[in-house]
mmCIF file of C-alpha atoms in Angstrom:
data_model
loop_
_atom_site.group_PDB
_atom_site.id
_atom_site.type_symbol
_atom_site.label_atom_id
_atom_site.label_comp_id
_atom_site.label_asym_id
_atom_site.label_seq_id
_atom_site.Cartn_x
_atom_site.Cartn_y
_atom_site.Cartn_z
ATOM 1 C CA UNK A 19 8.760 -0.390 -58.120
ATOM 2 C CA UNK A 20 8.148 2.958 -56.880
ATOM 3 C CA UNK A 21 5.480 4.284 -54.244
ATOM 4 C CA UNK A 22 4.774 6.119 -51.213
ATOM 5 C CA UNK A 23 4.995 3.805 -48.311
ATOM 6 C CA UNK A 24 8.109 2.457 -46.701
ATOM 7 C CA UNK A 25 8.279 -0.836 -48.133
ATOM 8 C CA UNK A 26 7.749 0.606 -51.688
ATOM 9 C CA UNK A 27 10.632 3.103 -51.161
ATOM 10 C CA UNK A 28 13.346 0.524 -50.046
ATOM 11 C CA UNK A 29 12.383 -2.633 -51.562
ATOM 12 C CA UNK A 30 11.811 -4.011 -55.141
ATOM 13 C CA UNK A 31 9.916 -7.191 -55.501
ATOM 14 C CA UNK A 32 10.867 -9.568 -58.322
ATOM 15 C CA UNK A 33 10.069 -13.131 -59.703
ATOM 16 C CA UNK A 34 13.302 -13.354 -61.769
ATOM 17 C CA UNK A 35 14.742 -16.664 -60.430
ATOM 18 C CA UNK A 36 18.164 -15.442 -61.041
ATOM 19 C CA UNK A 37 18.006 -13.117 -58.213
ATOM 20 C CA UNK A 38 17.090 -15.455 -55.507
ATOM 21 C CA UNK A 39 19.680 -16.195 -52.953
ATOM 22 C CA UNK A 40 18.641 -19.826 -52.479
ATOM 23 C CA UNK A 41 21.000 -20.236 -49.646
ATOM 24 C CA UNK A 42 19.544 -17.404 -47.702
ATOM 25 C CA UNK A 43 15.904 -18.709 -48.226
ATOM 26 C CA UNK A 44 16.903 -22.238 -47.113
ATOM 27 C CA UNK A 45 18.355 -20.572 -43.876
ATOM 28 C CA UNK A 46 15.580 -18.514 -43.094
ATOM 29 C CA UNK A 47 12.793 -21.149 -43.459
ATOM 30 C CA UNK A 48 14.796 -24.171 -41.943
ATOM 31 C CA UNK A 49 15.721 -22.045 -38.993
ATOM 32 C CA UNK A 50 13.076 -19.715 -38.343
ATOM 33 C CA UNK A 51 9.681 -20.599 -40.056
ATOM 34 C CA UNK A 52 7.505 -22.713 -37.732
ATOM 35 C CA UNK A 53 6.053 -24.648 -40.852
ATOM 36 C CA UNK A 54 9.534 -25.477 -42.363
ATOM 37 C CA UNK A 55 11.898 -25.950 -39.371
ATOM 38 C CA UNK A 56 14.685 -28.543 -40.338
ATOM 39 C CA UNK A 57 13.740 -28.562 -43.926
ATOM 40 C CA UNK A 58 16.827 -29.737 -45.939
ATOM 41 C CA UNK A 59 18.510 -27.709 -48.517
ATOM 42 C CA UNK A 60 17.971 -30.465 -51.158
ATOM 43 C CA UNK A 61 14.335 -30.523 -50.630
ATOM 44 C CA UNK A 62 13.857 -26.700 -50.491
ATOM 45 C CA UNK A 63 15.877 -26.437 -53.764
ATOM 46 C CA UNK A 64 13.405 -28.986 -55.488
ATOM 47 C CA UNK A 65 10.420 -26.937 -53.907
ATOM 48 C CA UNK A 66 11.767 -23.818 -55.483
ATOM 49 C CA UNK A 67 12.396 -25.183 -58.808
ATOM 50 C CA UNK A 68 8.909 -26.539 -59.173
ATOM 51 C CA UNK A 69 7.347 -23.149 -58.303
ATOM 52 C CA UNK A 70 7.115 -19.521 -58.969
ATOM 53 C CA UNK A 71 9.305 -17.692 -56.490
ATOM 54 C CA UNK A 72 9.007 -13.964 -55.458
ATOM 55 C CA UNK A 73 11.807 -12.083 -53.759
ATOM 56 C CA UNK A 74 11.971 -8.795 -52.045
ATOM 57 C CA UNK A 75 15.411 -6.938 -52.313
ATOM 58 C CA UNK A 76 16.663 -3.847 -50.603
ATOM 59 C CA UNK A 77 17.208 -1.318 -53.203
ATOM 60 C CA UNK A 78 20.271 0.113 -51.558
ATOM 61 C CA UNK A 79 22.076 -3.189 -51.026
ATOM 62 C CA UNK A 80 20.647 -5.513 -53.482
ATOM 63 C CA UNK A 81 20.331 -8.053 -50.531
ATOM 64 C CA UNK A 82 17.184 -10.168 -50.656
ATOM 65 C CA UNK A 83 15.051 -9.079 -47.644
ATOM 66 C CA UNK A 84 11.898 -11.570 -48.237
ATOM 67 C CA UNK A 85 10.712 -14.419 -50.126
ATOM 68 C CA UNK A 86 7.277 -16.077 -51.166
ATOM 69 C CA UNK A 87 6.964 -19.349 -53.159
ATOM 70 C CA UNK A 88 3.742 -19.847 -55.153
ATOM 71 C CA UNK A 89 2.518 -23.415 -56.657
ATOM 72 C CA UNK A 90 0.293 -22.659 -59.233
ATOM 73 C CA UNK A 91 -0.943 -23.790 -62.935
ATOM 74 C CA UNK A 92 -0.719 -20.035 -63.856
ATOM 75 C CA UNK A 93 -4.317 -20.223 -65.181
ATOM 76 C CA UNK A 94 -6.646 -20.954 -62.321
ATOM 77 C CA UNK A 95 -5.277 -21.922 -58.914
ATOM 78 C CA UNK A 96 -2.284 -20.726 -56.882
ATOM 79 C CA UNK A 97 -1.123 -21.815 -53.318
ATOM 80 C CA UNK A 98 0.903 -19.117 -51.603
ATOM 81 C CA UNK A 99 3.416 -20.688 -49.363
ATOM 82 C CA UNK A 100 6.672 -20.124 -47.647
ATOM 83 C CA UNK A 101 6.156 -16.433 -47.240
ATOM 84 C CA UNK A 102 9.026 -15.020 -45.022
ATOM 85 C CA UNK A 103 10.412 -11.571 -44.309
ATOM 86 C CA UNK A 104 13.998 -11.171 -42.759
ATOM 87 C CA UNK A 105 13.561 -10.189 -39.233
ATOM 88 C CA UNK A 106 15.234 -6.833 -39.857
ATOM 89 C CA UNK A 107 12.794 -5.823 -42.316
ATOM 90 C CA UNK A 108 9.654 -6.604 -40.676
ATOM 91 C CA UNK A 109 7.197 -4.143 -39.701
ATOM 92 C CA UNK A 110 7.080 -2.073 -42.822
ATOM 93 C CA UNK A 111 4.351 -3.731 -44.812
ATOM 94 C CA UNK A 112 6.827 -5.917 -46.931
ATOM 95 C CA UNK A 113 4.887 -9.229 -46.451
ATOM 96 C CA UNK A 114 1.656 -7.587 -47.308
ATOM 97 C CA UNK A 115 3.244 -5.851 -50.308
ATOM 98 C CA UNK A 116 4.870 -9.257 -51.372
ATOM 99 C CA UNK A 117 1.445 -11.029 -51.344
ATOM 100 C CA UNK A 118 -0.148 -8.473 -53.112
ATOM 101 C CA UNK A 119 2.408 -8.532 -55.797
ATOM 102 C CA UNK A 120 1.810 -12.271 -56.124
ATOM 103 C CA UNK A 121 -1.892 -11.694 -56.510
ATOM 104 C CA UNK A 122 -1.539 -8.792 -58.909
ATOM 105 C CA UNK A 123 0.714 -10.741 -61.246
ATOM 106 C CA UNK A 124 -1.439 -13.821 -61.436
ATOM 107 C CA UNK A 125 -4.791 -12.558 -61.495
ATOM 108 C CA UNK A 126 -4.613 -11.199 -65.111
ATOM 109 C CA UNK A 127 -3.595 -14.956 -65.916
ATOM 110 C CA UNK A 128 -7.065 -16.080 -64.931
ATOM 111 C CA UNK A 129 -5.883 -17.224 -61.596
ATOM 112 C CA UNK A 130 -9.223 -16.959 -59.492
ATOM 113 C CA UNK A 131 -8.493 -19.051 -56.366
ATOM 114 C CA UNK A 132 -5.724 -18.236 -53.974
ATOM 115 C CA UNK A 133 -4.963 -20.367 -51.029
ATOM 116 C CA UNK A 134 -2.621 -19.933 -48.225
ATOM 117 C CA UNK A 135 -2.138 -21.401 -44.876
ATOM 118 C CA UNK A 136 -1.266 -19.653 -41.518
ATOM 119 C CA UNK A 137 -0.982 -20.205 -37.840
ATOM 120 C CA UNK A 138 -0.559 -16.558 -36.718
ATOM 121 C CA UNK A 139 -1.177 -13.924 -39.646
ATOM 122 C CA UNK A 140 -4.807 -14.182 -40.187
ATOM 123 C CA UNK A 141 -5.413 -10.392 -39.712
ATOM 124 C CA UNK A 142 -2.542 -9.558 -42.062
ATOM 125 C CA UNK A 143 -4.187 -11.687 -45.030
ATOM 126 C CA UNK A 144 -7.646 -10.680 -44.100
ATOM 127 C CA UNK A 145 -6.831 -7.184 -44.979
ATOM 128 C CA UNK A 146 -5.719 -8.584 -48.505
ATOM 129 C CA UNK A 147 -9.390 -10.217 -48.989
ATOM 130 C CA UNK A 148 -8.383 -13.613 -47.763
ATOM 131 C CA UNK A 149 -11.097 -15.393 -45.708
ATOM 132 C CA UNK A 150 -11.534 -18.735 -44.088
ATOM 133 C CA UNK A 151 -12.858 -21.570 -46.313
ATOM 134 C CA UNK A 152 -16.280 -21.066 -47.219
ATOM 135 C CA UNK A 153 -16.926 -24.463 -47.360
ATOM 136 C CA UNK A 154 -14.308 -26.436 -45.404
ATOM 137 C CA UNK A 155 -16.182 -29.742 -45.425
ATOM 138 C CA UNK A 156 -15.536 -29.908 -49.222
ATOM 139 C CA UNK A 157 -11.684 -29.881 -48.747
ATOM 140 C CA UNK A 158 -9.795 -32.843 -48.220
ATOM 141 C CA UNK A 159 -6.090 -33.738 -47.531
ATOM 142 C CA UNK A 160 -3.847 -36.767 -47.922
ATOM 143 C CA UNK A 161 -0.915 -36.250 -45.551
ATOM 144 C CA UNK A 162 2.144 -38.536 -45.402
ATOM 145 C CA UNK A 163 3.923 -38.679 -42.106
#
């Protein structure tokens, strides 16, 4: 993908599962992502196998620099999760571009509801149009310990 901002000049985003560096993704998430600390590789691999996965790759080196996982029916609903940008690649809009790509690729399929959860990046996602749940009292969760 080509464009004018720094992220677009140096990174390519792809949903090609053969390009994913699963070991790298597991390392990032299990050691540096507050929501996935300690996650096992076996569990991460199962999660990836059941999801649509996006990677961002440094054009010069081909190395994976970011990741996003999407749980979706590819028709009406998508939960964007495990969004992670390598620390060395942060600050250039790559995470924003990654989530924008997810939205733009799924929207033509009829996906009309995108959800995500974050403790610390509300402003980033708000710039993409995400808002707090309009009726949070409608939503329920069943969470096992």
